[in-house]
Short mmCIF file of C-alpha atoms (C1' of nucleotides) in Angstrom, two decimals:
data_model
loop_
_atom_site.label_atom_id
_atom_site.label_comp_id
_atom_site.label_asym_id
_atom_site.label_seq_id
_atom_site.Cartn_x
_atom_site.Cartn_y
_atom_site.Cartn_z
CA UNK A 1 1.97 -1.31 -28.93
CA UNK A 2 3.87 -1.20 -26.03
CA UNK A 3 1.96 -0.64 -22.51
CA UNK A 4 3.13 -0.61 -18.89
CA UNK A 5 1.15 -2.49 -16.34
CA UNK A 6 1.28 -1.00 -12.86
CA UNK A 7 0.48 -2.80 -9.84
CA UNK A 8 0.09 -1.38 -5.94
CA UNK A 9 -0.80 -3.72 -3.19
CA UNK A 10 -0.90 -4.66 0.44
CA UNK A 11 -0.25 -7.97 0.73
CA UNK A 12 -0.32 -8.67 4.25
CA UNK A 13 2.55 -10.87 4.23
CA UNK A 14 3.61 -12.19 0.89
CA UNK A 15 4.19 -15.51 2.77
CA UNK A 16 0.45 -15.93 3.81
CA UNK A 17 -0.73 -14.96 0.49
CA UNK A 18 1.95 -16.55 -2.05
CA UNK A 19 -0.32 -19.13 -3.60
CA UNK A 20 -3.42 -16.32 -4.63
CA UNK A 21 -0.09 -13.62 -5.51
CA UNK A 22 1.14 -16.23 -7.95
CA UNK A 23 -2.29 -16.83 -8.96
CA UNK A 24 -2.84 -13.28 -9.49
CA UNK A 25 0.50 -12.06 -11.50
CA UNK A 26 -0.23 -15.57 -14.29
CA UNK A 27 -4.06 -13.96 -14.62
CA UNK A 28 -3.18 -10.20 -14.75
CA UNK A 29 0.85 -9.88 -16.25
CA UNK A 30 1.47 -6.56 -14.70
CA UNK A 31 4.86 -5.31 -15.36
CA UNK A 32 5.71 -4.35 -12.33
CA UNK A 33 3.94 -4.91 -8.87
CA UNK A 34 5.17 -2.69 -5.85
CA UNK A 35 4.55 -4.68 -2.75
CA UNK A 36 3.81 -3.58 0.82
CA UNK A 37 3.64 -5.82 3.65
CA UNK A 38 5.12 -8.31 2.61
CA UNK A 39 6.06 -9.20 6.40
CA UNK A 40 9.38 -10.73 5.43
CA UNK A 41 13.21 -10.44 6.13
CA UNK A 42 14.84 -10.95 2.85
CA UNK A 43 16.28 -14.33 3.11
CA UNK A 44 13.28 -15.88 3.43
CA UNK A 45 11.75 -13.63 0.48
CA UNK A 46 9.67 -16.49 -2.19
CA UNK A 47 12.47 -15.79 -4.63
CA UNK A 48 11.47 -19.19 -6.30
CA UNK A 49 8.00 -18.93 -6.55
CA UNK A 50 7.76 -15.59 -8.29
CA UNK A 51 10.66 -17.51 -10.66
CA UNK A 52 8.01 -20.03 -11.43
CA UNK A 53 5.38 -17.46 -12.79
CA UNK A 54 8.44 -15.73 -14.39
CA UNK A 55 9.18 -12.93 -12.10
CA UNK A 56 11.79 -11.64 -9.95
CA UNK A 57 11.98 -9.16 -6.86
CA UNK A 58 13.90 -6.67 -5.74
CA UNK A 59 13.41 -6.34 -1.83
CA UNK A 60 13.55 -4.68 1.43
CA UNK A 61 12.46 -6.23 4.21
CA UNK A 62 12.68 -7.00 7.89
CA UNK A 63 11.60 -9.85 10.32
CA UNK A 64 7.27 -9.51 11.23
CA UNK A 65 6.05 -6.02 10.41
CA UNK A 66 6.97 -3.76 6.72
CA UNK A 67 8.76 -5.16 4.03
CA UNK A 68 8.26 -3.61 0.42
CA UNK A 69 9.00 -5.03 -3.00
CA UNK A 70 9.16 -4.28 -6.49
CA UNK A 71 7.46 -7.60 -8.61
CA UNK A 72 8.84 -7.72 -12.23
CA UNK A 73 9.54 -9.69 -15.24
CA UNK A 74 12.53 -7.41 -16.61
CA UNK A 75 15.05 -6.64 -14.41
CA UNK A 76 15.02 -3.64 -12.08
CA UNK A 77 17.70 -1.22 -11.84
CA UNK A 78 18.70 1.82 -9.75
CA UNK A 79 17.67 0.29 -6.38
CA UNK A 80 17.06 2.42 -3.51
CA UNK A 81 15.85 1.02 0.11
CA UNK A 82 14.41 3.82 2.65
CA UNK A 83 15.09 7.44 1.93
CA UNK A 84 19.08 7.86 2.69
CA UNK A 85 18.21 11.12 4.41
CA UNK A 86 20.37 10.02 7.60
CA UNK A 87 17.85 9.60 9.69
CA UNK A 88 17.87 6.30 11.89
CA UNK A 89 15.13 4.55 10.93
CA UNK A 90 14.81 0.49 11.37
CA UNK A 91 11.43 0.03 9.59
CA UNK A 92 11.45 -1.06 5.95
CA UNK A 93 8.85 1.06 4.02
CA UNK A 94 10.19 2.45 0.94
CA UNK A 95 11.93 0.77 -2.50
CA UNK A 96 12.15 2.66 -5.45
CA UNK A 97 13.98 1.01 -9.21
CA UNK A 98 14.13 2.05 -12.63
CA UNK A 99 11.90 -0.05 -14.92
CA UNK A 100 12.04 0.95 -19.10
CA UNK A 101 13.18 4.30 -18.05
CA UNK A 102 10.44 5.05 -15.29
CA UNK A 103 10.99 5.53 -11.93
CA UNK A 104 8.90 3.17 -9.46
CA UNK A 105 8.24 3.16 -6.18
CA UNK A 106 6.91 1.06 -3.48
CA UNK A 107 5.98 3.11 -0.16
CA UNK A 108 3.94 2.11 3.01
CA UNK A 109 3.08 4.67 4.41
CA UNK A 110 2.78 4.05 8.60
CA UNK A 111 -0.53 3.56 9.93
CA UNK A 112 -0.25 6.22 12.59
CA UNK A 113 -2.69 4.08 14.89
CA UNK A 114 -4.06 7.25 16.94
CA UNK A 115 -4.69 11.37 16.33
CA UNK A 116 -3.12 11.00 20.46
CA UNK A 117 -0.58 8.21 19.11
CA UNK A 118 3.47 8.65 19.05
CA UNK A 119 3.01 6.44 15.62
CA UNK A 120 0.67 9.83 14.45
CA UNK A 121 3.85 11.38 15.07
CA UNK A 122 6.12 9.40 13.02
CA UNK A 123 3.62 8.82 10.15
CA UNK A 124 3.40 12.84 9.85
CA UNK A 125 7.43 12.67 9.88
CA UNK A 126 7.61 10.34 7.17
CA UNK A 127 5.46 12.05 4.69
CA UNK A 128 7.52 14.63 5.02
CA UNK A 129 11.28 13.00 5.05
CA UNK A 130 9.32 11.46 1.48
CA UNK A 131 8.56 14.62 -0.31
CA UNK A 132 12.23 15.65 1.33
CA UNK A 133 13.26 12.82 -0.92
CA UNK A 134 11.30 13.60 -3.98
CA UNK A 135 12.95 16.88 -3.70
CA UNK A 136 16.53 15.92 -3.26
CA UNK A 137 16.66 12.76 -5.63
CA UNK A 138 14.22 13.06 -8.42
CA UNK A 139 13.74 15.82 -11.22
CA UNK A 140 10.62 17.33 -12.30
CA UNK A 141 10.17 16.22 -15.12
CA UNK A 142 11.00 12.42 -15.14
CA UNK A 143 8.31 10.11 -15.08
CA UNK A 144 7.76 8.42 -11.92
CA UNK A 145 5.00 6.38 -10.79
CA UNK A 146 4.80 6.20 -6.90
CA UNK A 147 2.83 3.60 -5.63
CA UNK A 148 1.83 2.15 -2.03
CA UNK A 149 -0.37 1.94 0.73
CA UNK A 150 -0.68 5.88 1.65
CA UNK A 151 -3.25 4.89 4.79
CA UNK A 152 -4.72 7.91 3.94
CA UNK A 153 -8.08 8.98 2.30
CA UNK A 154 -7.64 12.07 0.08
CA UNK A 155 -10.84 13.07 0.45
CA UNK A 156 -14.38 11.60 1.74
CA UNK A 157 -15.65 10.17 -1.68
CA UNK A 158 -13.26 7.46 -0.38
CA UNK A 159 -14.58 6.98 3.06
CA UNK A 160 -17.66 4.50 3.60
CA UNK A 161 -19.02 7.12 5.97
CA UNK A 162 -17.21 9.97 6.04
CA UNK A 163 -19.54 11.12 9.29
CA UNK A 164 -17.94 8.56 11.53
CA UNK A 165 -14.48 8.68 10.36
CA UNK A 166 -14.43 12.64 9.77
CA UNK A 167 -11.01 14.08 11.54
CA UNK A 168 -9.91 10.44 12.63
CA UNK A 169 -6.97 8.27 11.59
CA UNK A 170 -6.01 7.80 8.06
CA UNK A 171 -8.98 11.04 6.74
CA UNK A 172 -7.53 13.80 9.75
CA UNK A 173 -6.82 17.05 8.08
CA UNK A 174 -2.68 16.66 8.95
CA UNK A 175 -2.50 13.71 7.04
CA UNK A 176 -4.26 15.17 4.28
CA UNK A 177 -2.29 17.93 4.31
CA UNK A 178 0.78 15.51 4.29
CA UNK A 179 0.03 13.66 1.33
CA UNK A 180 -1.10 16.67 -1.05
CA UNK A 181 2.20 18.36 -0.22
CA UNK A 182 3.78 15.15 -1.67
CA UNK A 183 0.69 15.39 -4.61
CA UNK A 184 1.94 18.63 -5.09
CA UNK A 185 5.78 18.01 -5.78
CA UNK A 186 4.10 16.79 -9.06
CA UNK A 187 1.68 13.98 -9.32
CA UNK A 188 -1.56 12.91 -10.06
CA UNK A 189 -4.27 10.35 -8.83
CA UNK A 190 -4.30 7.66 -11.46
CA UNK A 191 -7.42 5.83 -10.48
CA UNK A 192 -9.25 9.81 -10.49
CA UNK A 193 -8.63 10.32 -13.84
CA UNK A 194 -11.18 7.82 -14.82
CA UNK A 195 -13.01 7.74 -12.19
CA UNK A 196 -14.98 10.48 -10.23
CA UNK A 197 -17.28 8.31 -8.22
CA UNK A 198 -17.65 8.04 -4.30
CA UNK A 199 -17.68 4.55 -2.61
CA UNK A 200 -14.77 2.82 -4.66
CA UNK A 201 -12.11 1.51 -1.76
CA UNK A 202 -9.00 -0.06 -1.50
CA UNK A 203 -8.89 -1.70 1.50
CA UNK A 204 -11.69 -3.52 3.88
CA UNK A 205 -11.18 -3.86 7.49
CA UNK A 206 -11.26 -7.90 8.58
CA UNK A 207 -13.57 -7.13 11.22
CA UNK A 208 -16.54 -6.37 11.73
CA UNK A 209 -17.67 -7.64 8.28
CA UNK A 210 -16.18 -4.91 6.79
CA UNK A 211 -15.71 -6.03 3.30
CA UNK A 212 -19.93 -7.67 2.83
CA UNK A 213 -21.29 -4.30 4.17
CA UNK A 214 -18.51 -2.29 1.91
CA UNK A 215 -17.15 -0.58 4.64
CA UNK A 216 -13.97 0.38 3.02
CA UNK A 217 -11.24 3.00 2.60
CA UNK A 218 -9.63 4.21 -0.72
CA UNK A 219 -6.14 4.20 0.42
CA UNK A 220 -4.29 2.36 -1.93
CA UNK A 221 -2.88 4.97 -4.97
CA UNK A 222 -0.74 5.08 -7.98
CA UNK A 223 0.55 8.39 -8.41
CA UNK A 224 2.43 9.59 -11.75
CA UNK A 225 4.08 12.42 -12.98
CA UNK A 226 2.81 14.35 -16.09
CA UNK A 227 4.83 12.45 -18.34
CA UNK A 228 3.43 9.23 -17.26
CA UNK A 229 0.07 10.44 -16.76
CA UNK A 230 -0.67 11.85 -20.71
CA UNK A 231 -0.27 8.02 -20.92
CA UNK A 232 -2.22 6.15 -18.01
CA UNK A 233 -5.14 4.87 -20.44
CA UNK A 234 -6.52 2.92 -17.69
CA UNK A 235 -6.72 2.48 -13.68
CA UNK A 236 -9.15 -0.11 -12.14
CA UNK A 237 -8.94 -1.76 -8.22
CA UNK A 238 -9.55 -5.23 -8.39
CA UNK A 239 -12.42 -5.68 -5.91
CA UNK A 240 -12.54 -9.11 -6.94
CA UNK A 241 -9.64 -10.43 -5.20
CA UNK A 242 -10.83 -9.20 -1.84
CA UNK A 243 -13.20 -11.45 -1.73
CA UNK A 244 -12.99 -15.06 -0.05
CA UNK A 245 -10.91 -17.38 2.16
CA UNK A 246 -7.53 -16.35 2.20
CA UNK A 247 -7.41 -12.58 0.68
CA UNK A 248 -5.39 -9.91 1.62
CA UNK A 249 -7.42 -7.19 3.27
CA UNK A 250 -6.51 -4.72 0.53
CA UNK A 251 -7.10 -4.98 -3.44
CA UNK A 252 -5.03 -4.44 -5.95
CA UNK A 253 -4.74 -1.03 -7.53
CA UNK A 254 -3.79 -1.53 -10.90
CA UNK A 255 -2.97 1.46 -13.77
CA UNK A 256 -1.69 1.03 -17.54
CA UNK A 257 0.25 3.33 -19.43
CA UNK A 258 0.33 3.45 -23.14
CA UNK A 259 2.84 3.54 -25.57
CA UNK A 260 6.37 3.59 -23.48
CA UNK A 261 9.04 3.74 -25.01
CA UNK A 262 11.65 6.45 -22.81
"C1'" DA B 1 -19.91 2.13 22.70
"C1'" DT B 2 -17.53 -1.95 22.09
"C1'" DG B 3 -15.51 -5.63 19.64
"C1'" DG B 4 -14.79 -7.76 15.76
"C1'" DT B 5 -10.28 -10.70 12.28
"C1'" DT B 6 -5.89 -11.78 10.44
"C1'" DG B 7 -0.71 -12.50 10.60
"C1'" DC B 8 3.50 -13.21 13.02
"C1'" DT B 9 4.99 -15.57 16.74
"C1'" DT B 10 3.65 -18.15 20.25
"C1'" DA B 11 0.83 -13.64 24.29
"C1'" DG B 12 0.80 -9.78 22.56
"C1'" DC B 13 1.27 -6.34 19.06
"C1'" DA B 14 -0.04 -4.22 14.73
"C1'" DA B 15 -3.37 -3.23 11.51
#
DNA sequence: ATGGTTGCTTAGCAA
């Protein structure tokens, strides 16, 4: 039976975090795993070391902040870096490849820093030149999993306490609003199809010992299309790798699609 | 209310 194996996750540099990466693609053999932050201009991508666990990358990056990837054993084709919407944009935040017929991407979404923050701005800007995209490049109708860091909570089951963080950055009713109009080009929350319950996060601020008390965000997704998802049979966030010396401060989101064959 | 940690680059920014 064939299945796909989905991967989305922060790395925080791929550099910093080859050895538990490598670790991490021998234990769990996703198909594909779209990267963000990998922190890296492409010549000094770890080309070799993926080639050791028997995978290969296609990548866009740039020197200390961004950088996406697509992880993969089989080769990816139909590579697009950034949105090719003629805007003038110098930060790396969006890959997207054809994989056994599916269309993946890898987005990191900005941070937006501040509500009172130029970076609020841009963030708001870019979910918008990304449903542009969606609109001008890909039908209704294909399946397409898009995957990334959305540095958004969709709603406050995915807040640690949605009292303190209500109308702030990353849960503010703009961004919100942002990322459902890109929901609603087509897509649907993997990981909320099989799971409902509050508390489950993504991603664990460093300080203040965010990730022991649980203080976390869900803000890591796998969207798919309604092709894909009559087959996602299975989405899961590995909590487990957060933990520990050496872990990126976001888990792996990981969904699996049955039966693929486009 | 503030400061806390990590990564890149090397003092300061971004998250």
């Amino acid at each position: 039976m064939a299945e796909l194996k989905i991967v989305s996750w922060n790395l925080n540099s791929i550099r910093a975090r080859i050895d538990r990466l490598l670790a991490w693609l021998d234990a769990n053999q996703p198909d594909v795993l779209c990267a963000q932050e990998t922190k890296v201009v492409d010549e000094l991508f770890p080309h070799e070391a993926l080639a050791s666990v028997g995978y290969r990358a296609a990548v866009h990056g740039q020197k200390t902040y961004n950088g996406v990837a697509l992880i993969s054993r089989e080769e990816i084709t139909d590579v697009v870096c950034g949105f090719g919407d003629g805007v003038d944009d110098p930060q790396a935040r969006f890959l997207g490849g054809t994989l056994r017929g599916v269309r993946v991407f890898s987005a990191y979404v900005p941070n937006g820093s501040s509500l009172e923050s130029e970076k609020y701005q841009y963030k708001l800007e870019w979910l918008a030149r990304l449903r542009a995209y969606l609109n001008t490049n890909e039908k209704a109708g294909t399946p397409v999993a898009l995957c990334g860091d959305w540095n958004v909570a969709p709603d406050d089951r995915d807040i640690h306490d949605p009292r303190v963080w209500e109308g702030g950055i990353l849960c503010s009713d703009k961004e919100r609003a942002a990322l459902k109009h890109i929901v609603d080009w087509g897509f649907t929350d993997t990981f909320r199809m099989h799971c409902e319950e509050a508390g489950k996060f993504s991603w664990w601020d460093y300080r203040m010992l965010g990730f022991p008390k649980n203080k976390g965000l869900r803000i890591d997704h796998i969207y798919a299309t309604e092709k894909l998802r009559a087959r996602c049979i299975e989405s899961n966030i590995d909590r487990d790798e957060r933990k520990g010396k050496g872990a990126s401060d976001h888990a792996p989101v990981v969904s699996v699609f049955d039966c693929l064959e486009i």
